[in-house]
CSV table of C-alpha atoms in Angstrom, one decimal:
chain,number,residue,atom,x,y,z
A,1,MET,CA,2.6,21.9,-18.5
A,2,LYS,CA,3.9,18.5,-17.2
A,3,ILE,CA,4.4,17.8,-13.4
A,4,ARG,CA,7.9,16.9,-12.7
A,5,VAL,CA,8.8,14.0,-10.6
A,6,GLY,CA,11.9,12.7,-8.8
A,7,ILE,CA,12.2,9.5,-7.1
A,8,ILE,CA,14.3,8.4,-3.9
A,9,GLY,CA,15.3,5.0,-3.4
A,10,MET,CA,16.2,2.5,-6.3
A,11,GLY,CA,15.4,-0.5,-5.0
A,12,TYR,CA,12.3,-3.3,-6.2
A,13,ILE,CA,9.7,-1.0,-5.5
A,14,GLY,CA,11.4,2.3,-6.7
A,15,GLU,CA,11.7,0.6,-10.3
A,16,SER,CA,7.9,0.1,-10.1
A,17,HIS,CA,7.3,3.5,-9.2
A,18,ILE,CA,9.6,4.5,-12.6
A,19,GLU,CA,7.5,2.3,-15.1
A,20,ALA,CA,4.2,3.6,-13.5
A,21,ILE,CA,5.0,7.3,-13.7
A,22,ARG,CA,6.5,7.1,-17.3
A,23,ARG,CA,2.8,5.9,-18.3
A,24,ILE,CA,1.2,9.0,-17.1
A,25,GLY,CA,0.9,11.6,-19.9
A,26,ILE,CA,0.8,14.6,-17.3
A,27,CYS,CA,4.0,13.7,-15.4
A,28,GLN,CA,7.4,13.8,-16.5
A,29,LEU,CA,10.1,11.8,-14.6
A,30,CYS,CA,12.9,13.7,-14.4
A,31,ALA,CA,15.6,12.6,-11.5
A,32,VAL,CA,16.3,9.6,-9.3
A,33,ALA,CA,18.2,9.4,-6.1
A,34,ASP,CA,19.9,6.4,-4.2
A,35,THR,CA,22.7,6.8,-1.8
A,36,ASN,CA,24.1,3.8,-4.0
A,37,TYR,CA,25.0,6.5,-6.6
A,38,GLU,CA,25.9,3.5,-9.3
A,39,LEU,CA,22.7,1.9,-8.8
A,40,ALA,CA,20.6,5.0,-9.1
A,41,LYS,CA,22.8,6.0,-12.6
A,42,GLN,CA,22.4,2.3,-13.8
A,43,LYS,CA,18.5,2.8,-13.4
A,44,ALA,CA,18.7,6.3,-14.9
A,45,GLU,CA,20.5,5.1,-18.0
A,46,ALA,CA,18.4,2.3,-18.4
A,47,TYR,CA,15.0,4.2,-18.3
A,48,GLY,CA,16.4,7.6,-19.9
A,49,ILE,CA,16.2,9.7,-16.9
A,50,GLU,CA,18.1,13.0,-17.2
A,51,LYS,CA,19.2,13.5,-13.4
A,52,VAL,CA,21.0,11.3,-11.0
A,53,TYR,CA,21.5,12.3,-7.4
A,54,ALA,CA,23.3,10.9,-4.8
A,55,SER,CA,21.1,12.3,-1.8
A,56,VAL,CA,17.8,13.6,-0.7
A,57,ASP,CA,18.9,16.9,-0.3
A,58,GLU,CA,20.4,17.3,-3.6
A,59,MET,CA,17.4,16.4,-5.4
A,60,LEU,CA,15.2,18.5,-2.9
A,61,ASN,CA,17.5,21.6,-3.9
A,62,ASP,CA,16.7,21.2,-7.5
A,63,LYS,CA,14.0,23.9,-8.2
A,64,ASP,CA,12.6,21.8,-11.3
A,65,ILE,CA,11.3,19.1,-9.6
A,66,ASP,CA,7.5,19.4,-8.4
A,67,ALA,CA,6.8,16.3,-6.7
A,68,VAL,CA,9.0,13.3,-4.9
A,69,HIS,CA,8.2,9.9,-4.3
A,70,ASN,CA,9.6,8.2,-1.3
A,71,CYS,CA,10.7,4.8,-1.8
A,72,THR,CA,13.2,4.0,0.8
A,73,PRO,CA,13.0,1.5,3.7
A,74,ASN,CA,10.6,2.0,6.5
A,75,PHE,CA,12.7,3.6,9.2
A,76,LEU,CA,13.8,6.4,6.7
A,77,HIS,CA,10.3,7.5,6.0
A,78,MET,CA,9.5,10.0,8.8
A,79,GLU,CA,12.8,11.9,8.1
A,80,ILE,CA,12.7,12.0,4.2
A,81,ASN,CA,8.9,12.3,4.0
A,82,GLU,CA,9.1,15.5,6.8
A,83,LYS,CA,12.1,16.9,4.4
A,84,ILE,CA,9.9,16.9,1.4
A,85,ILE,CA,7.0,18.4,2.7
A,86,ARG,CA,9.4,21.1,4.1
A,87,SER,CA,10.9,21.7,0.8
A,88,GLY,CA,7.5,22.9,-0.6
A,89,LYS,CA,7.6,19.7,-3.2
A,90,HIS,CA,4.5,17.6,-3.3
A,91,LEU,CA,5.1,13.9,-1.2
A,92,PHE,CA,4.4,10.3,-2.6
A,93,SER,CA,5.3,8.0,0.1
A,94,GLU,CA,5.4,4.4,0.0
A,95,LYS,CA,3.7,2.7,2.8
A,96,PRO,CA,4.1,2.6,5.9
A,97,LEU,CA,3.7,6.8,6.5
A,98,THR,CA,6.1,6.4,9.3
A,99,MET,CA,7.6,3.5,11.7
A,100,ASN,CA,5.2,4.1,14.4
A,101,TYR,CA,1.9,6.6,15.4
A,102,GLU,CA,4.0,9.1,17.2
A,103,GLN,CA,6.2,9.9,14.3
A,104,ALA,CA,2.8,9.8,12.2
A,105,LYS,CA,1.1,12.3,14.4
A,106,LYS,CA,4.1,14.5,14.1
A,107,LEU,CA,4.2,14.4,10.4
A,108,LEU,CA,0.7,15.1,10.3
A,109,ALA,CA,1.3,18.5,12.4
A,110,VAL,CA,4.2,19.5,9.9
A,111,LYS,CA,1.8,19.0,6.9
A,112,LYS,CA,-0.5,21.6,8.1
A,113,GLU,CA,2.1,24.0,8.4
A,114,PHE,CA,2.5,23.7,4.4
A,115,PRO,CA,-1.1,23.4,3.4
A,116,GLU,CA,-0.1,24.1,-0.5
A,117,VAL,CA,1.6,20.4,-0.4
A,118,GLU,CA,-0.4,17.7,-1.6
A,119,ALA,CA,0.7,14.3,0.2
A,120,ALA,CA,-0.4,10.5,-0.4
A,121,VAL,CA,0.7,7.0,0.5
A,122,ASN,CA,0.9,4.2,-1.8
A,123,PHE,CA,-1.9,1.9,-1.0
A,124,ASN,CA,-2.1,1.1,-4.6
A,125,TYR,CA,-4.7,-1.9,-4.6
A,126,ARG,CA,-7.6,0.7,-4.1
A,127,LEU,CA,-7.0,1.7,-7.6
A,128,ASN,CA,-8.1,-1.5,-9.3
A,129,PRO,CA,-10.9,-0.6,-11.6
A,130,LEU,CA,-13.2,-3.3,-10.1
A,131,VAL,CA,-12.1,-2.2,-6.1
A,132,GLN,CA,-13.5,1.2,-7.5
A,133,GLU,CA,-16.9,-0.5,-9.0
A,134,ILE,CA,-17.5,-2.3,-6.1
A,135,ARG,CA,-16.9,0.8,-3.7
A,136,SER,CA,-19.5,2.7,-6.1
A,137,ARG,CA,-22.1,0.1,-5.8
A,138,ILE,CA,-21.8,-0.2,-2.0
A,139,LYS,CA,-22.3,3.9,-1.8
A,140,LYS,CA,-25.3,3.6,-4.0
A,141,GLY,CA,-26.7,1.0,-1.4
A,142,GLU,CA,-26.6,-1.9,-3.5
A,143,ALA,CA,-25.5,-4.2,-1.0
A,144,GLY,CA,-27.7,-3.1,1.9
A,145,ASP,CA,-26.2,-2.3,5.3
A,146,ILE,CA,-22.7,-4.0,5.3
A,147,ARG,CA,-22.8,-6.8,8.1
A,148,ILE,CA,-19.6,-9.1,7.5
A,149,ILE,CA,-16.2,-8.5,6.2
A,150,THR,CA,-13.8,-11.2,5.6
A,151,GLY,CA,-10.4,-11.7,3.8
A,152,TYR,CA,-6.6,-12.5,3.5
A,153,TYR,CA,-3.5,-11.6,2.0
A,154,ASN,CA,-1.2,-14.8,1.8
A,155,GLN,CA,2.3,-14.8,0.2
A,156,ASP,CA,5.3,-17.4,0.7
A,157,TRP,CA,8.7,-15.2,0.3
A,158,LEU,CA,9.6,-15.5,4.0
A,159,MET,CA,8.7,-19.4,4.3
A,160,TYR,CA,12.2,-20.6,4.5
A,161,ASP,CA,14.7,-19.8,7.3
A,162,THR,CA,17.1,-19.0,4.5
A,163,ASP,CA,14.4,-16.2,3.4
A,164,TYR,CA,15.4,-12.8,4.9
A,165,SER,CA,14.4,-9.3,4.6
A,166,TRP,CA,14.9,-5.8,6.4
A,167,ARG,CA,11.0,-6.2,7.1
A,168,LEU,CA,12.1,-8.9,10.0
A,169,GLU,CA,14.1,-6.2,11.8
A,170,PRO,CA,12.1,-4.0,14.3
A,171,GLU,CA,15.1,-1.3,13.9
A,172,VAL,CA,14.6,-0.8,10.2
A,173,ALA,CA,10.9,-1.9,9.6
A,174,GLY,CA,9.2,-0.9,12.9
A,175,ASN,CA,7.5,-3.6,15.2
A,176,SER,CA,5.6,-5.4,12.4
A,177,CYS,CA,6.4,-7.6,9.4
A,178,CYS,CA,3.3,-9.0,8.0
A,179,ILE,CA,0.7,-6.6,9.3
A,180,ALA,CA,2.8,-3.6,8.4
A,181,ASP,CA,3.7,-4.8,4.9
A,182,ILE,CA,0.6,-6.5,3.7
A,183,GLY,CA,-2.1,-6.5,6.4
A,184,SER,CA,-2.0,-2.6,6.0
A,185,HIS,CA,-3.4,-2.8,2.5
A,186,TRP,CA,-5.8,-5.1,3.3
A,187,MET,CA,-7.3,-2.7,6.2
A,188,ASP,CA,-6.8,0.3,4.0
A,189,ILE,CA,-8.8,-1.4,1.2
A,190,ILE,CA,-11.6,-2.2,3.2
A,191,GLN,CA,-12.0,1.2,5.0
A,192,HIS,CA,-11.9,2.7,1.5
A,193,VAL,CA,-14.5,0.6,-0.1
A,194,THR,CA,-16.9,0.4,2.4
A,195,GLY,CA,-16.7,3.6,4.1
A,196,HIS,CA,-16.2,2.2,7.3
A,197,LYS,CA,-13.7,2.8,9.9
A,198,ILE,CA,-11.9,-0.2,12.1
A,199,VAL,CA,-12.4,0.8,15.4
A,200,SER,CA,-11.8,-2.1,17.7
A,201,VAL,CA,-9.4,-5.0,17.1
A,202,MET,CA,-8.3,-8.5,18.7
A,203,GLY,CA,-5.1,-9.7,17.1
A,204,ASP,CA,-3.3,-12.9,17.1
A,205,THR,CA,0.4,-12.7,15.6
A,206,VAL,CA,2.9,-15.5,15.4
A,207,THR,CA,6.7,-15.5,14.5
A,208,VAL,CA,6.7,-18.6,12.3
A,209,ILE,CA,10.4,-19.1,11.8
A,210,PRO,CA,11.9,-17.7,15.5
A,211,VAL,CA,15.5,-18.1,13.9
A,212,ARG,CA,16.7,-16.9,10.3
A,213,LYS,CA,19.8,-17.3,8.2
A,214,LYS,CA,20.7,-13.7,7.3
A,215,PRO,CA,22.9,-13.5,4.4
A,216,ALA,CA,26.2,-11.8,4.7
A,217,LYS,CA,25.6,-9.8,1.6
A,218,GLN,CA,22.5,-7.7,0.9
A,219,GLN,CA,19.8,-9.5,-1.6
A,220,GLU,CA,16.9,-8.3,-3.7
A,221,THR,CA,13.2,-8.8,-2.3
A,222,PHE,CA,11.4,-11.7,-3.5
A,223,LYS,CA,14.8,-13.4,-5.0
A,224,ASP,CA,15.1,-17.1,-4.4
A,225,ALA,CA,19.4,-17.0,-4.0
A,226,VAL,CA,20.3,-19.0,-1.0
A,227,SER,CA,23.7,-17.6,0.2
A,228,ASP,CA,26.5,-20.4,2.2
A,229,ASP,CA,27.5,-17.2,3.9
A,230,TYR,CA,25.1,-16.2,6.6
A,231,ILE,CA,24.9,-15.5,10.3
A,232,GLU,CA,21.8,-17.0,12.5
A,233,VAL,CA,19.6,-14.1,13.3
A,234,PRO,CA,16.7,-14.4,16.2
A,235,ILE,CA,13.3,-13.0,14.7
A,236,LYS,CA,10.9,-10.8,16.8
A,237,ASN,CA,8.6,-9.6,14.2
A,238,GLU,CA,5.4,-11.7,12.9
A,239,GLU,CA,5.2,-13.6,9.7
A,240,TYR,CA,1.5,-14.6,10.5
A,241,ALA,CA,-1.2,-12.6,11.9
A,242,ALA,CA,-5.2,-13.2,12.4
A,243,VAL,CA,-7.4,-10.3,13.3
A,244,LEU,CA,-11.0,-10.2,14.6
A,245,PHE,CA,-12.5,-6.4,14.2
A,246,LYS,CA,-15.5,-4.3,14.4
A,247,THR,CA,-16.3,-1.2,12.6
A,248,ASP,CA,-17.9,2.2,13.6
A,249,LYS,CA,-20.9,1.3,11.4
A,250,GLY,CA,-21.7,-2.1,13.1
A,251,ALA,CA,-20.1,-4.4,11.1
A,252,THR,CA,-17.9,-7.1,12.3
A,253,GLY,CA,-14.9,-9.1,10.4
A,254,VAL,CA,-12.0,-11.1,10.3
A,255,PHE,CA,-9.0,-11.2,8.2
A,256,HIS,CA,-5.4,-13.2,8.4
A,257,VAL,CA,-2.1,-12.2,6.6
A,258,THR,CA,0.9,-14.3,6.1
A,259,GLU,CA,4.4,-14.3,4.3
A,260,ALA,CA,5.4,-17.9,4.8
A,261,ALA,CA,2.4,-19.9,3.1
A,262,ALA,CA,3.8,-21.9,0.3
A,263,GLY,CA,2.2,-21.7,-3.2
A,264,HIS,CA,0.9,-17.9,-2.5
A,265,GLY,CA,2.3,-15.1,-4.4
A,266,CYS,CA,0.2,-12.1,-3.9
A,267,ASP,CA,-3.0,-13.7,-3.0
A,268,PHE,CA,-5.1,-10.9,-1.8
A,269,GLY,CA,-8.7,-10.8,-1.3
A,270,PHE,CA,-11.8,-9.8,0.5
A,271,GLU,CA,-15.5,-10.6,0.9
A,272,ILE,CA,-18.3,-8.1,1.7
A,273,ASN,CA,-21.5,-9.3,3.2
A,274,GLY,CA,-24.7,-6.7,3.2
A,275,SER,CA,-28.2,-7.0,4.0
A,276,LEU,CA,-29.1,-7.5,0.0
A,277,LEU,CA,-26.0,-9.1,-1.3
A,278,SER,CA,-22.2,-9.8,-1.3
A,279,TYR,CA,-19.3,-8.7,-3.1
A,280,GLY,CA,-15.9,-10.4,-3.4
A,281,TRP,CA,-12.6,-9.7,-5.0
A,282,ASN,CA,-9.1,-11.2,-5.5
A,283,GLN,CA,-6.2,-9.5,-6.7
A,284,GLU,CA,-4.6,-12.5,-8.7
A,285,GLN,CA,-8.0,-12.3,-11.0
A,286,ASN,CA,-8.6,-8.6,-10.5
A,287,ASP,CA,-10.4,-8.4,-13.6
A,288,ARG,CA,-13.0,-10.3,-12.1
A,289,MET,CA,-15.5,-9.4,-9.1
A,290,TRP,CA,-17.9,-12.0,-7.6
A,291,ILE,CA,-21.3,-11.0,-6.7
A,292,GLY,CA,-23.6,-13.2,-4.3
A,293,ARG,CA,-27.1,-13.1,-4.2
A,294,ARG,CA,-29.8,-15.0,-2.0
A,295,GLY,CA,-32.9,-16.2,-4.1
A,296,GLY,CA,-30.9,-15.8,-7.2
A,297,ASP,CA,-28.1,-16.3,-9.2
A,298,ASN,CA,-24.6,-15.4,-8.2
A,299,SER,CA,-22.6,-14.0,-11.1
A,300,VAL,CA,-18.9,-13.2,-11.8
A,301,VAL,CA,-18.5,-9.6,-13.3
A,302,ILE,CA,-15.9,-9.3,-16.0
A,303,ARG,CA,-14.4,-6.0,-16.2
A,304,ASN,CA,-15.6,-4.1,-19.1
A,305,PRO,CA,-14.8,-0.4,-19.6
A,306,ASN,CA,-18.0,-0.1,-21.6
A,307,LEU,CA,-20.2,-1.2,-18.6
A,308,ILE,CA,-18.5,-0.1,-15.2
A,309,SER,CA,-19.6,2.9,-13.2
A,310,ASP,CA,-18.2,6.2,-14.0
A,311,GLU,CA,-16.4,6.4,-10.8
A,312,ALA,CA,-14.3,3.5,-11.9
A,313,LYS,CA,-14.0,4.2,-15.5
A,314,PRO,CA,-10.9,6.6,-15.1
A,315,TYR,CA,-8.7,3.7,-13.6
A,316,THR,CA,-8.9,1.4,-16.6
A,317,ASN,CA,-7.5,1.7,-19.9
A,318,LEU,CA,-7.9,-1.7,-22.0
A,319,ALA,CA,-10.7,-3.4,-23.6
A,320,MET,CA,-12.6,-6.7,-22.0
A,321,GLY,CA,-10.7,-9.6,-22.4
A,322,HIS,CA,-7.4,-7.6,-22.2
A,323,PRO,CA,-6.2,-8.3,-18.5
A,324,GLU,CA,-5.3,-5.4,-16.4
A,325,GLY,CA,-3.0,-6.1,-12.9
A,326,TRP,CA,-0.6,-4.9,-10.5
A,327,ASN,CA,1.0,-2.4,-12.4
A,328,ASP,CA,-2.2,-0.9,-13.9
A,329,ALA,CA,-3.5,-0.3,-10.3
A,330,PHE,CA,0.1,1.3,-9.4
A,331,LYS,CA,-0.5,3.6,-12.5
A,332,GLY,CA,-3.9,4.1,-11.6
A,333,ASN,CA,-3.0,5.4,-8.0
A,334,PHE,CA,-0.4,7.5,-9.2
A,335,TYR,CA,-2.7,9.0,-11.9
A,336,ALA,CA,-5.4,9.7,-9.2
A,337,PHE,CA,-2.9,11.7,-7.4
A,338,TYR,CA,-1.4,13.7,-10.2
A,339,LYS,CA,-4.7,14.2,-11.8
A,340,TYR,CA,-5.9,16.1,-8.7
A,341,LEU,CA,-2.9,18.1,-9.1
A,342,TYR,CA,-3.2,18.8,-12.7
A,343,ASP,CA,-6.8,20.0,-12.1
A,344,GLY,CA,-6.0,22.6,-9.6
A,345,LYS,CA,-7.0,20.1,-6.6
A,346,GLN,CA,-10.6,19.7,-7.9
A,347,GLY,CA,-12.8,16.5,-7.3
A,348,GLU,CA,-12.4,13.5,-4.6
A,349,ARG,CA,-9.0,12.7,-3.1
A,350,ILE,CA,-9.7,8.9,-4.3
A,351,TYR,CA,-5.9,8.0,-3.2
A,352,SER,CA,-4.6,7.4,0.5
A,353,THR,CA,-4.0,10.4,2.1
A,354,LEU,CA,-1.7,11.0,5.3
A,355,GLU,CA,-4.6,11.1,7.4
A,356,ASP,CA,-5.8,7.7,6.1
A,357,ALA,CA,-2.2,6.4,6.2
A,358,ALA,CA,-1.6,7.6,9.9
A,359,TYR,CA,-4.7,5.6,10.9
A,360,ILE,CA,-3.1,2.4,9.2
A,361,VAL,CA,-0.2,3.0,11.5
A,362,LYS,CA,-2.3,3.2,14.5
A,363,LEU,CA,-4.3,0.0,13.8
A,364,THR,CA,-1.2,-1.8,13.0
A,365,GLU,CA,0.3,-0.9,16.7
A,366,LYS,CA,-3.0,-1.8,18.3
A,367,ILE,CA,-3.2,-5.1,16.7
A,368,ILE,CA,0.4,-5.8,17.7
A,369,GLU,CA,-0.6,-4.6,21.3
A,370,SER,CA,-3.6,-6.6,21.3
A,371,SER,CA,-1.8,-9.5,20.5
A,372,LYS,CA,0.7,-9.2,23.4
A,373,GLN,CA,-2.5,-8.7,25.9
A,374,LYS,CA,-4.6,-11.1,24.2
A,375,THR,CA,-7.5,-8.8,24.3
A,376,TRP,CA,-9.8,-6.7,22.3
A,377,ILE,CA,-8.6,-3.1,22.0
A,378,ASN,CA,-10.5,-0.2,21.1
A,379,ILE,CA,-8.9,2.7,18.8
A,380,GLU,CA,-9.6,6.1,20.7
A,381,GLU,CA,-9.8,9.3,19.2
A,382,ASP,CA,-6.6,11.6,19.6
């Protein structure tokens, strides 16, 4: 029997969830919900979805729904995630898990009360097939001891003072913009791929544009429309950050993130330097991975389902030379979650768990704190 799924929140990311879930054969997308009922109705009609709800509670009262995706803004994550867990339905939340680490700890405690509920957070870049391939090779020891980890995530959608997003508002997004939004993805993928845990950080955050022009009417994320009807708003959250870090297994590294760099759409990459060789990967060329060697030729490996490891194979679907992309990683992430449920919770949780995501929230807070204090901060165990 297919797993019956509902989605709460019909904005940009909610529609991406719709498209990915519809590609998973073991799932049936049967309901959407949004406080903007007309928007939810419009999306349901466009995608042939049977049920439309105007509230979270209406959806959670539907006994035919097995799992719910939370695609709402950050400030609603704690409340809605807790409701979903307490309803006994499985949870797939957008990141961040919560607005702050105190909320994350509370949600972890709630989850322990409902062990039958499975929960995940959408760090979708993990499920790019070549990311899984690099992870598999590192686990087999092919890179040797991991020594240095570097990378970046650059975008340009907040580079003008007329660009505006709720992610800039602490009361809606929390006390971070680009670290919580895109730096979280970078930290998650590095910890997942290497098996290392970031345990010490030194952050430097910058509010690039201290005053922005907020449109009087809400606009869709990533749209270039400029409104003549606006108010000037002081900005506190960062659009740039650089972070030095150390891991629990002795590696050191640095990454930077920004949403104000012209010409960068979703320029996300990392390089992992081991004692034997290096691996590199970039999201905008995600069908390729780089291998660096001393005393031998460097190489670029092109994704080939016939040659990649068994660990990566479930997350690739097209033949070599047929590019897979962002939507495919989205689909792969959901597939990993629902396949785990479909198989009776057997095998490895390859997706980001609540515990993984809570630690990312903690790291984000510590980076912001480090920047304010201008010092290294160790991440202590609870």
